[in-house]
Amino acid sequence: MATIFQLHQVILFLTISIGLWLAFWVYFAGKTKKTNKYFFWMVLLWLTGEIVPYFLFRNVLLSQKILFFLPKLEIAFVFIFFIFFYLFSINFLKETNKFPLLNKLIPCTAIVGAFLSIFTNLFLERVELTEERMGLNLILTPGGKIIWLGFVIIITLFILSRFLLNYFRTLRENKLRFQYFLIGVFIWAIINLVFNVYFPIIYNTFRYAYFGNYVIFVFFGFTAYAIVKRELFGIKVVLTALLVGLIAILLFLDAVLFTQTLGIQILKGIILVIFLFFGYSLIKSVLREIKLREELGIAYQELKKLDEAKMEFLSIASHQLRTPLTVIKGYLSMILDGDYGKIPEKVQEKMKDVYLSSERLIKLVNDLLSATRIETGKMELKLKKAPIEPIIEQAIKELEIKVKEKNLYLRFEKPPKESKLPTGQAKKQLPEMLIDSEKIKEAIYNIIDNSIRYTQKGGITIKCKMQNSKCKIEVSDTGTGLTEDEIAKLFESFSRGAAGSRLYSEGVGLGLYIARKFIEMHNGTIRAESEGKGKGSSFCIELAMK
């Protein structure tokens, strides 16, 4: 049966091997880059100052002087390590010129600390031989403990704070690199705070410090990967792979070091192989999921850019078209009114057609402008107290010509002006409301206009009444009707039903969308109902009293 120390030896051998590989991997990936160089020396210093002495203490016969000197050297190495840790961090974050005072103060403080550690007894009080810490236990002086651990904690917290600030400020594509560093340093810091800070301060012992020293390679591994790799896997993949690898190593060590019977070793070996197979499958599935998410994210961003470009184009085009169209309409109106002399009847009829076409174009341009303002959040309400009845009447008046052309009826069933309260006092049936009159009129106009377009016989009926402290406006028609699928997408932008494409080819599907948005801006609701094709449709607006 393997002893605990033999297990430590195996893990130490692995950590030193991995540490050297990481250091040289990063160094040769960018020999000229300062970040890579600082990381290289950071790893080597930690290996030299923290890991290698553990082997020396157990495998070399040392005199008392050397036994006392090597821990002092170890403390000094930690001071020097934090110089390179700081320099690495500010280079990684590209903040080399941001803290000129700290750039001098931290290295000078660390060098002074290292010098005092080696040549004085400021930090180290004594060394105790023990089996529990692979050979020794360091007892620090009370003042030295405060200085050393204070220096380590302050520098670590400062570096962490800089990474966190930069993480929240940086662009999305750079966040992943910061995530690798932060997760690595967070795991290392938490475990070190427990074993290298909490236990030395509370119990005055370093006998469990090797746990912190092993875990630093999680930090080194994450950081090295963030430095070298241009295309990083998601944190989820790396953590999954790390967990699978860690369990596989433990299973392997259990089979090799802690199992004496050959049959049990073979059984554990089979379990290890099965675990590796399922672990590999798990990592592949996580990779597949992340790849799909990334592709979906890229597609979403592209779609968002296209949508923004579409809105910008519509806004510019609408602005550019509205002015000349308004001028054209004005001149046509003057010609039809005879301001430029009498015109032949045949020409007059054609001019009327042109005038109506210009009106339709202006309405379309206004709808496009409204849609772009709504989508970009630039549409604002101008709220004022106003009665709803004159607004409905105005919308009806503007559509009278269209109704007559199609030989339809357009009825507005008004409620009585007043109703009697039980006290005998008169109460207005439709009181004034806090609304943007223009936008409410446009919403009602668009709904009535939509009913006129898709009604070939009969007509449109408009009702307005107060119900449950809400103003309810109903627009019913005897038109083509709607299917459930058409109702579901009726109020979306650029959406038109099957009848829309057949009966009215000039529309673009914005009228009802704008109506819905204007009503919702007033905290109201709008819905459509229909019993089916050929059975007409009904639109209902509800506005809360304010």
Coordinates of C-alpha atoms in Angstrom, one line a residue:
M1 CA 0.0 0.0 0.0
A2 CA 1.4 3.4 -1.0
T3 CA 2.0 5.9 1.8
I4 CA 0.6 9.4 1.8
F5 CA 4.1 10.8 1.2
Q6 CA 4.5 8.6 -1.9
L7 CA 1.2 10.1 -3.2
H8 CA 2.7 13.5 -2.6
Q9 CA 5.8 12.6 -4.5
V10 CA 3.7 11.5 -7.5
I11 CA 1.6 14.7 -7.4
L12 CA 4.7 16.8 -7.0
F13 CA 6.4 15.1 -10.0
L14 CA 3.2 15.8 -12.1
T15 CA 3.0 19.4 -10.9
I16 CA 6.6 20.2 -11.7
S17 CA 6.3 18.5 -15.1
I18 CA 3.1 20.4 -15.9
G19 CA 4.6 23.6 -14.6
L20 CA 7.7 23.4 -16.8
W21 CA 5.7 22.4 -19.8
L22 CA 3.3 25.4 -19.3
A23 CA 6.2 27.8 -18.8
F24 CA 8.0 26.8 -22.0
W25 CA 4.8 26.4 -24.0
V26 CA 3.9 30.0 -23.3
Y27 CA 7.4 31.3 -23.7
F28 CA 7.9 29.7 -27.1
A29 CA 4.5 30.9 -28.2
G30 CA 5.6 34.5 -28.0
K31 CA 9.3 34.9 -27.2
T32 CA 9.2 38.7 -27.8
K33 CA 6.1 39.4 -25.8
K34 CA 6.5 40.7 -22.3
T35 CA 3.4 39.0 -21.1
N36 CA 4.8 35.6 -22.1
K37 CA 8.2 36.3 -20.6
Y38 CA 6.7 37.4 -17.3
F39 CA 4.5 34.3 -17.2
F40 CA 7.5 32.1 -17.8
W41 CA 9.5 33.6 -14.9
M42 CA 6.4 33.6 -12.7
V43 CA 6.0 29.8 -13.1
L44 CA 9.7 29.1 -12.7
L45 CA 9.9 31.2 -9.5
W46 CA 6.9 29.4 -8.0
L47 CA 8.4 26.0 -8.9
T48 CA 11.8 26.9 -7.4
G49 CA 10.6 28.7 -4.3
E50 CA 7.6 26.5 -3.3
I51 CA 7.7 23.0 -4.9
V52 CA 11.3 22.0 -5.3
P53 CA 12.3 22.6 -1.7
Y54 CA 9.8 19.9 -0.6
F55 CA 11.8 17.3 -2.5
L56 CA 15.1 18.6 -1.1
F57 CA 13.9 18.5 2.5
R58 CA 12.9 14.8 2.2
N59 CA 15.6 13.5 -0.1
V60 CA 18.8 15.3 1.0
L61 CA 20.5 15.2 4.3
L62 CA 20.7 18.9 5.3
S63 CA 22.5 20.7 8.1
Q64 CA 20.6 22.8 10.6
K65 CA 21.9 26.1 9.0
I66 CA 20.7 25.0 5.5
L67 CA 17.5 23.7 6.9
F68 CA 16.8 27.1 8.4
F69 CA 18.1 29.0 5.3
L70 CA 16.0 27.3 2.7
P71 CA 12.6 28.4 4.1
K72 CA 13.9 31.9 4.2
L73 CA 14.8 31.6 0.6
E74 CA 11.3 30.2 -0.1
I75 CA 9.7 33.3 1.5
A76 CA 12.0 35.5 -0.6
F77 CA 10.9 33.7 -3.7
V78 CA 7.3 34.4 -3.0
F79 CA 8.1 38.1 -2.7
I80 CA 9.9 38.0 -6.1
F81 CA 7.1 35.9 -7.6
F82 CA 4.6 38.7 -6.9
I83 CA 6.8 41.2 -8.8
F84 CA 6.3 39.1 -11.9
F85 CA 2.7 38.4 -11.1
Y86 CA 2.1 42.1 -11.0
L87 CA 4.1 42.9 -14.1
F88 CA 2.4 40.0 -16.0
S89 CA -1.1 41.3 -15.0
I90 CA -0.6 44.9 -16.1
N91 CA 0.9 43.7 -19.4
F92 CA -2.0 41.3 -19.9
L93 CA -4.4 44.1 -19.2
K94 CA -2.4 46.6 -21.3
E95 CA -2.2 49.0 -18.3
T96 CA 1.6 49.4 -18.1
N97 CA 1.4 53.2 -18.1
K98 CA -1.6 53.5 -15.8
F99 CA 0.1 53.1 -12.4
P100 CA 3.6 54.5 -12.7
L101 CA 4.0 54.8 -8.9
L102 CA 2.9 51.2 -8.3
N103 CA 5.2 50.0 -11.1
K104 CA 8.1 51.2 -8.9
L105 CA 6.7 50.7 -5.4
I106 CA 5.7 47.0 -5.7
P107 CA 9.0 45.7 -7.2
C108 CA 11.0 47.8 -4.6
T109 CA 8.9 46.6 -1.7
A110 CA 9.2 43.0 -2.9
I111 CA 13.0 43.2 -3.3
V112 CA 13.3 44.8 0.2
G113 CA 11.1 42.0 1.6
A114 CA 13.1 39.3 -0.1
F115 CA 16.4 40.8 1.1
L116 CA 15.1 41.0 4.7
S117 CA 13.8 37.4 4.5
I118 CA 17.2 36.1 3.4
F119 CA 19.6 38.1 5.6
T120 CA 17.5 38.7 8.7
N121 CA 15.2 36.8 11.0
L122 CA 12.3 39.3 10.5
F123 CA 10.0 36.7 9.0
L124 CA 11.1 33.3 10.1
E125 CA 11.2 32.4 13.8
R126 CA 12.0 28.6 13.6
V127 CA 11.5 25.5 11.5
E128 CA 9.9 22.3 12.9
L129 CA 10.5 18.9 11.4
T130 CA 7.2 17.1 10.8
E131 CA 5.9 14.2 8.8
E132 CA 2.6 16.0 7.9
R133 CA 4.1 18.7 5.7
M134 CA 6.6 16.6 3.8
G135 CA 9.4 17.4 6.1
L136 CA 8.9 20.8 7.9
N137 CA 6.7 23.4 9.3
L138 CA 7.5 27.1 9.1
I139 CA 6.8 29.2 12.2
L140 CA 6.7 32.9 11.3
T141 CA 7.3 35.8 13.6
P142 CA 4.1 37.7 14.5
G143 CA 5.3 40.9 12.7
G144 CA 6.7 39.0 9.8
K145 CA 3.5 37.1 9.3
I146 CA 1.5 40.3 9.1
I147 CA 3.9 41.9 6.6
W148 CA 4.3 38.9 4.4
L149 CA 0.7 37.8 4.2
G150 CA -0.5 41.5 4.0
F151 CA 1.7 42.0 1.0
V152 CA 0.4 38.9 -0.7
I153 CA -3.2 39.6 0.0
I154 CA -3.1 43.3 -1.0
I155 CA -1.3 42.6 -4.3
T156 CA -3.7 39.7 -5.1
L157 CA -6.8 41.7 -4.4
F158 CA -5.5 44.7 -6.4
I159 CA -4.8 42.4 -9.4
L160 CA -8.2 40.7 -9.1
S161 CA -10.0 44.1 -8.9
R162 CA -8.2 45.3 -12.1
F163 CA -9.2 42.2 -14.0
L164 CA -12.8 42.4 -12.8
L165 CA -13.1 46.1 -13.8
N166 CA -11.6 45.4 -17.2
Y167 CA -13.9 42.3 -17.6
F168 CA -17.0 44.4 -17.2
R169 CA -15.7 47.2 -19.5
T170 CA -14.2 45.1 -22.3
L171 CA -15.8 44.0 -25.5
R172 CA -17.7 40.7 -25.7
E173 CA -15.0 38.9 -27.7
N174 CA -12.3 39.7 -25.1
K175 CA -14.3 38.7 -22.1
L176 CA -13.5 35.0 -22.5
R177 CA -9.8 35.6 -21.9
F178 CA -10.5 37.5 -18.6
Q179 CA -12.9 34.6 -17.6
Y180 CA -10.1 32.1 -17.9
F181 CA -7.7 34.2 -15.8
L182 CA -10.4 35.0 -13.2
I183 CA -11.6 31.5 -12.7
G184 CA -8.1 30.2 -12.4
V185 CA -7.0 32.8 -9.9
F186 CA -10.3 32.6 -8.0
I187 CA -9.8 28.8 -7.4
W188 CA -6.2 29.3 -6.5
A189 CA -7.0 32.3 -4.2
I190 CA -9.8 30.6 -2.3
I191 CA -7.8 27.5 -1.5
N192 CA -4.7 29.5 -0.7
L193 CA -6.7 31.8 1.7
V194 CA -7.8 28.7 3.5
F195 CA -4.5 26.7 3.7
N196 CA -1.8 29.4 3.4
V197 CA -3.6 32.3 5.3
Y198 CA -6.4 31.0 7.5
F199 CA -4.4 28.1 9.0
P200 CA -1.1 30.1 9.5
I201 CA -3.0 33.0 11.2
I202 CA -5.5 30.9 13.3
Y203 CA -3.5 27.8 14.0
N204 CA 0.1 29.1 13.4
T205 CA 0.9 26.2 11.1
F206 CA 1.9 25.8 7.4
R207 CA 1.6 22.0 7.4
Y208 CA -1.3 22.0 4.9
A209 CA 0.3 24.7 2.6
Y210 CA 1.1 22.1 -0.1
F211 CA -2.6 22.0 -1.0
G212 CA -2.4 25.6 -2.1
N213 CA 0.8 25.0 -4.0
Y214 CA -0.7 22.2 -6.0
V215 CA -3.8 24.2 -6.9
I216 CA -1.8 27.1 -8.4
F217 CA -1.4 25.0 -11.5
V218 CA -5.1 25.4 -12.1
F219 CA -4.4 29.1 -12.3
F220 CA -1.3 28.6 -14.4
G221 CA -3.1 26.3 -16.8
F222 CA -6.1 28.6 -17.3
T223 CA -3.8 31.7 -17.8
A224 CA -1.5 29.9 -20.2
Y225 CA -4.4 28.8 -22.3
A226 CA -5.8 32.4 -22.3
I227 CA -2.4 33.8 -23.4
V228 CA -1.5 31.3 -26.2
K229 CA -4.8 30.3 -27.8
R230 CA -6.4 32.7 -30.2
E231 CA -9.7 30.8 -30.4
L232 CA -10.7 29.9 -26.8
F233 CA -13.2 27.2 -25.9
G234 CA -15.9 28.2 -23.5
I235 CA -15.3 28.0 -19.8
K236 CA -17.9 25.2 -19.6
V237 CA -15.9 23.0 -21.9
V238 CA -12.6 23.5 -20.0
L239 CA -14.2 23.0 -16.6
T240 CA -15.9 19.8 -17.9
A241 CA -12.6 18.5 -19.3
L242 CA -10.8 19.5 -16.1
L243 CA -13.2 17.6 -13.9
V244 CA -13.1 14.5 -16.2
G245 CA -9.3 14.6 -16.2
L246 CA -9.1 15.0 -12.4
I247 CA -11.4 12.1 -11.8
A248 CA -9.4 10.0 -14.3
I249 CA -6.1 10.8 -12.5
L250 CA -7.6 9.9 -9.1
L251 CA -9.0 6.6 -10.5
F252 CA -5.6 5.8 -12.1
L253 CA -3.7 6.6 -8.8
D254 CA -6.2 4.5 -6.8
A255 CA -5.6 1.5 -9.2
V256 CA -1.8 1.8 -9.3
L257 CA -0.8 3.0 -5.8
F258 CA -3.6 2.0 -3.4
T259 CA -4.6 -1.4 -4.8
Q260 CA -2.5 -4.5 -4.2
T261 CA -4.6 -7.3 -5.7
L262 CA -4.1 -7.8 -9.4
G263 CA -7.8 -8.8 -10.0
I264 CA -9.0 -5.6 -8.3
Q265 CA -6.5 -3.5 -10.3
I266 CA -7.8 -5.0 -13.6
L267 CA -11.4 -4.3 -12.5
K268 CA -10.5 -0.7 -11.6
G269 CA -8.6 -0.4 -14.9
I270 CA -11.8 -1.4 -16.8
I271 CA -13.8 1.1 -14.8
L272 CA -11.2 3.8 -15.7
V273 CA -11.5 2.9 -19.4
I274 CA -15.3 3.1 -19.3
F275 CA -15.1 6.4 -17.4
L276 CA -12.7 7.8 -20.1
F277 CA -15.1 6.8 -22.8
F278 CA -18.1 8.4 -21.2
G279 CA -16.0 11.4 -20.2
Y280 CA -14.9 11.9 -23.8
S281 CA -18.5 11.7 -25.0
L282 CA -19.6 14.2 -22.4
I283 CA -16.9 16.7 -23.5
K284 CA -17.9 16.2 -27.2
S285 CA -21.5 16.9 -26.4
V286 CA -20.6 20.0 -24.4
L287 CA -18.4 21.2 -27.4
R288 CA -21.3 20.5 -29.8
E289 CA -23.7 22.5 -27.6
I290 CA -21.4 25.5 -27.4
K291 CA -20.7 25.4 -31.1
L292 CA -24.4 25.5 -31.8
R293 CA -24.9 28.4 -29.3
E294 CA -22.0 30.3 -30.9
E295 CA -23.5 29.8 -34.4
L296 CA -26.9 30.9 -33.1
G297 CA -25.3 34.0 -31.4
I298 CA -23.5 34.9 -34.6
A299 CA -26.7 34.5 -36.7
Y300 CA -28.6 36.6 -34.2
Q301 CA -26.0 39.4 -34.3
E302 CA -26.0 39.4 -38.1
L303 CA -29.8 39.5 -38.1
K304 CA -29.8 42.4 -35.6
K305 CA -27.3 44.3 -37.8
L306 CA -29.5 43.7 -40.9
D307 CA -32.6 44.8 -39.0
E308 CA -30.8 48.0 -37.9
A309 CA -29.6 48.6 -41.4
K310 CA -33.1 48.1 -42.7
M311 CA -34.5 50.6 -40.2
E312 CA -31.8 53.1 -41.0
F313 CA -32.5 52.7 -44.7
L314 CA -36.2 53.1 -44.3
S315 CA -35.8 56.2 -42.1
I316 CA -33.4 57.9 -44.6
A317 CA -35.5 56.9 -47.6
S318 CA -38.8 58.1 -45.9
H319 CA -37.3 61.5 -45.0
Q320 CA -36.0 61.9 -48.5
L321 CA -39.3 61.0 -50.1
R322 CA -41.7 62.9 -47.9
T323 CA -40.7 66.4 -48.9
P324 CA -41.0 66.0 -52.7
L325 CA -44.2 64.0 -52.4
T326 CA -45.8 66.7 -50.2
V327 CA -44.8 69.3 -52.9
I328 CA -46.2 67.2 -55.7
K329 CA -49.5 66.8 -53.8
G330 CA -49.7 70.5 -53.2
Y331 CA -49.2 71.4 -56.8
L332 CA -51.7 68.7 -57.9
S333 CA -54.3 70.2 -55.5
M334 CA -53.7 73.7 -56.9
I335 CA -54.1 72.4 -60.5
L336 CA -57.3 70.5 -59.6
D337 CA -58.7 73.7 -57.9
G338 CA -58.1 75.6 -61.1
D339 CA -55.4 77.9 -59.8
Y340 CA -53.5 77.5 -63.0
G341 CA -56.5 77.8 -65.3
K342 CA -59.2 75.4 -66.5
I343 CA -58.1 71.9 -67.5
P344 CA -60.0 69.5 -69.8
E345 CA -62.2 66.9 -68.0
K346 CA -60.2 64.0 -69.3
V347 CA -57.0 65.4 -67.9
Q348 CA -58.8 66.3 -64.7
E349 CA -59.8 62.6 -64.1
K350 CA -56.2 61.5 -64.6
M351 CA -54.9 64.3 -62.3
K352 CA -57.3 63.0 -59.6
D353 CA -55.8 59.5 -60.0
V354 CA -52.3 61.0 -59.7
Y355 CA -53.4 63.0 -56.6
L356 CA -54.9 59.9 -54.9
S357 CA -51.7 58.0 -55.7
S358 CA -49.6 60.7 -54.1
E359 CA -51.8 60.6 -51.0
R360 CA -51.3 56.8 -50.7
L361 CA -47.5 57.3 -51.1
I362 CA -47.4 60.0 -48.4
K363 CA -49.4 57.7 -46.1
L364 CA -46.9 54.8 -46.8
V365 CA -43.9 57.1 -46.2
N366 CA -45.5 58.3 -42.9
D367 CA -46.1 54.7 -41.9
L368 CA -42.5 53.8 -42.6
L369 CA -41.3 56.8 -40.6
S370 CA -43.5 55.8 -37.7
A371 CA -42.3 52.2 -37.8
T372 CA -38.6 53.2 -37.8
R373 CA -39.2 55.6 -34.9
I374 CA -41.1 52.9 -32.9
E375 CA -38.3 50.3 -33.5
T376 CA -35.5 52.7 -32.6
G377 CA -37.4 54.0 -29.5
K378 CA -37.6 57.6 -30.8
M379 CA -41.4 57.8 -30.8
E380 CA -42.7 60.0 -28.0
L381 CA -46.2 60.8 -26.8
K382 CA -47.6 64.3 -26.4
L383 CA -50.3 63.6 -23.8
K384 CA -53.2 66.0 -23.3
K385 CA -56.8 65.8 -22.0
A386 CA -59.1 65.3 -24.9
P387 CA -62.5 63.7 -25.7
I388 CA -62.3 60.5 -27.8
E389 CA -65.5 61.1 -29.9
P390 CA -64.2 64.0 -32.1
I391 CA -61.0 61.9 -32.8
I392 CA -63.1 59.0 -34.1
E393 CA -65.2 61.4 -36.2
Q394 CA -62.1 63.0 -37.7
A395 CA -60.7 59.5 -38.7
I396 CA -64.1 58.7 -40.3
K397 CA -64.2 62.0 -42.2
E398 CA -60.8 61.4 -43.8
L399 CA -62.0 58.0 -45.0
E400 CA -65.4 59.0 -46.4
I401 CA -64.2 59.3 -50.0
K402 CA -62.8 55.7 -49.9
V403 CA -66.1 54.4 -48.5
K404 CA -68.2 56.1 -51.2
E405 CA -65.9 54.8 -54.0
K406 CA -66.6 51.2 -52.8
N407 CA -70.3 51.8 -52.1
L408 CA -70.0 50.8 -48.5
Y409 CA -71.6 52.2 -45.4
L410 CA -69.6 53.6 -42.5
R411 CA -71.6 54.0 -39.3
F412 CA -70.6 55.5 -36.0
E413 CA -73.0 54.5 -33.3
K414 CA -72.5 57.1 -30.7
P415 CA -73.4 56.6 -27.1
P416 CA -75.8 59.2 -25.5
K417 CA -74.0 62.3 -24.4
E418 CA -74.9 61.9 -20.8
S419 CA -76.4 59.3 -18.5
K420 CA -78.3 59.9 -15.2
L421 CA -76.7 58.9 -12.0
P422 CA -78.9 57.5 -9.1
T423 CA -78.6 60.9 -7.5
G424 CA -80.2 62.5 -10.5
Q425 CA -77.0 64.2 -11.6
A426 CA -75.8 64.0 -15.3
K427 CA -72.7 62.0 -16.1
K428 CA -70.8 62.2 -19.4
Q429 CA -70.8 58.9 -21.2
L430 CA -67.4 59.5 -22.8
P431 CA -65.3 61.7 -20.5
E432 CA -62.0 63.3 -21.6
M433 CA -58.9 61.1 -21.6
L434 CA -55.2 61.8 -21.2
I435 CA -54.0 60.8 -24.7
D436 CA -51.9 61.8 -27.7
S437 CA -54.8 62.7 -30.0
E438 CA -52.8 62.4 -33.2
K439 CA -51.5 58.9 -32.5
I440 CA -54.9 57.6 -31.3
K441 CA -56.5 59.1 -34.4
E442 CA -53.9 57.4 -36.6
A443 CA -54.4 54.0 -34.8
I444 CA -58.2 54.3 -35.3
Y445 CA -57.7 55.5 -38.9
N446 CA -55.5 52.5 -39.7
I447 CA -58.0 50.0 -38.3
I448 CA -61.0 51.5 -40.2
D449 CA -58.9 51.8 -43.4
N450 CA -57.9 48.1 -43.0
S451 CA -61.6 47.2 -42.8
I452 CA -62.5 49.2 -45.9
R453 CA -59.8 47.6 -47.9
Y454 CA -61.0 44.1 -47.2
T455 CA -64.7 44.7 -47.4
Q456 CA -66.4 44.3 -50.8
K457 CA -70.0 44.4 -49.7
G458 CA -71.9 45.8 -46.7
G459 CA -69.8 48.1 -44.6
I460 CA -68.1 49.1 -41.3
T461 CA -69.7 49.8 -37.9
I462 CA -67.9 51.7 -35.2
K463 CA -69.0 51.7 -31.6
C464 CA -67.6 53.5 -28.6
K465 CA -68.6 53.1 -24.9
M466 CA -67.2 53.1 -21.3
Q467 CA -66.9 49.7 -19.8
N468 CA -65.2 48.8 -16.5
S469 CA -63.4 52.2 -16.3
K470 CA -62.1 51.7 -19.8
C471 CA -62.9 53.3 -23.1
K472 CA -63.8 50.5 -25.5
I473 CA -63.8 51.2 -29.3
E474 CA -65.1 48.4 -31.6
V475 CA -64.7 48.4 -35.4
S476 CA -66.7 45.7 -37.1
D477 CA -66.9 44.9 -40.8
T478 CA -68.6 42.5 -43.2
G479 CA -65.4 41.8 -45.1
T480 CA -63.4 38.7 -46.0
G481 CA -62.8 37.6 -42.4
L482 CA -59.7 36.1 -40.8
T483 CA -58.3 32.6 -40.0
E484 CA -56.7 31.9 -36.6
D485 CA -53.2 31.8 -38.2
E486 CA -53.8 35.3 -39.7
I487 CA -55.1 36.7 -36.4
A488 CA -51.9 35.4 -34.6
K489 CA -49.6 37.5 -36.8
L490 CA -52.0 40.3 -37.8
F491 CA -50.4 43.0 -35.7
E492 CA -46.7 42.2 -36.7
S493 CA -44.7 44.6 -38.9
F494 CA -44.8 43.9 -42.6
S495 CA -47.4 41.2 -42.1
R496 CA -50.3 40.7 -44.5
G497 CA -53.0 38.0 -44.7
A498 CA -53.7 36.0 -47.8
A499 CA -56.7 38.2 -48.7
G500 CA -54.4 41.3 -48.4
S501 CA -52.1 40.2 -51.2
R502 CA -55.1 39.4 -53.4
L503 CA -57.5 42.3 -52.7
Y504 CA -55.0 45.2 -52.0
S505 CA -51.6 44.8 -53.5
E506 CA -50.4 48.3 -52.6
G507 CA -50.1 47.8 -48.9
V508 CA -47.0 46.7 -47.0
G509 CA -48.5 45.5 -43.7
L510 CA -47.6 48.4 -41.4
G511 CA -50.9 50.0 -40.6
L512 CA -52.1 47.5 -37.9
Y513 CA -48.6 47.1 -36.5
I514 CA -48.4 50.9 -36.0
A515 CA -51.9 50.9 -34.5
R516 CA -51.0 48.2 -32.0
K517 CA -47.8 50.1 -31.0
F518 CA -49.6 53.4 -30.5
I519 CA -52.3 51.8 -28.4
E520 CA -49.7 49.9 -26.3
M521 CA -47.8 53.2 -25.8
H522 CA -51.0 54.4 -24.0
N523 CA -51.0 51.2 -21.9
G524 CA -54.0 50.0 -23.9
T525 CA -54.8 46.7 -25.7
I526 CA -56.0 45.9 -29.2
R527 CA -57.3 42.5 -30.5
A528 CA -58.9 41.1 -33.6
E529 CA -61.7 38.5 -33.7
S530 CA -63.3 36.7 -36.6
E531 CA -65.6 33.7 -37.0
G532 CA -63.7 32.6 -40.1
K533 CA -63.4 33.4 -43.8
G534 CA -66.3 35.3 -45.4
K535 CA -67.8 36.1 -42.0
G536 CA -66.2 39.5 -41.4
S537 CA -63.9 40.6 -38.6
S538 CA -64.0 42.8 -35.5
F539 CA -61.3 44.9 -33.9
C540 CA -61.5 46.0 -30.3
I541 CA -59.4 48.8 -28.7
E542 CA -59.4 49.3 -24.9
L543 CA -57.9 52.4 -23.3
A544 CA -57.7 52.8 -19.6
M545 CA -59.0 56.1 -18.1
K546 CA -56.3 58.4 -16.7

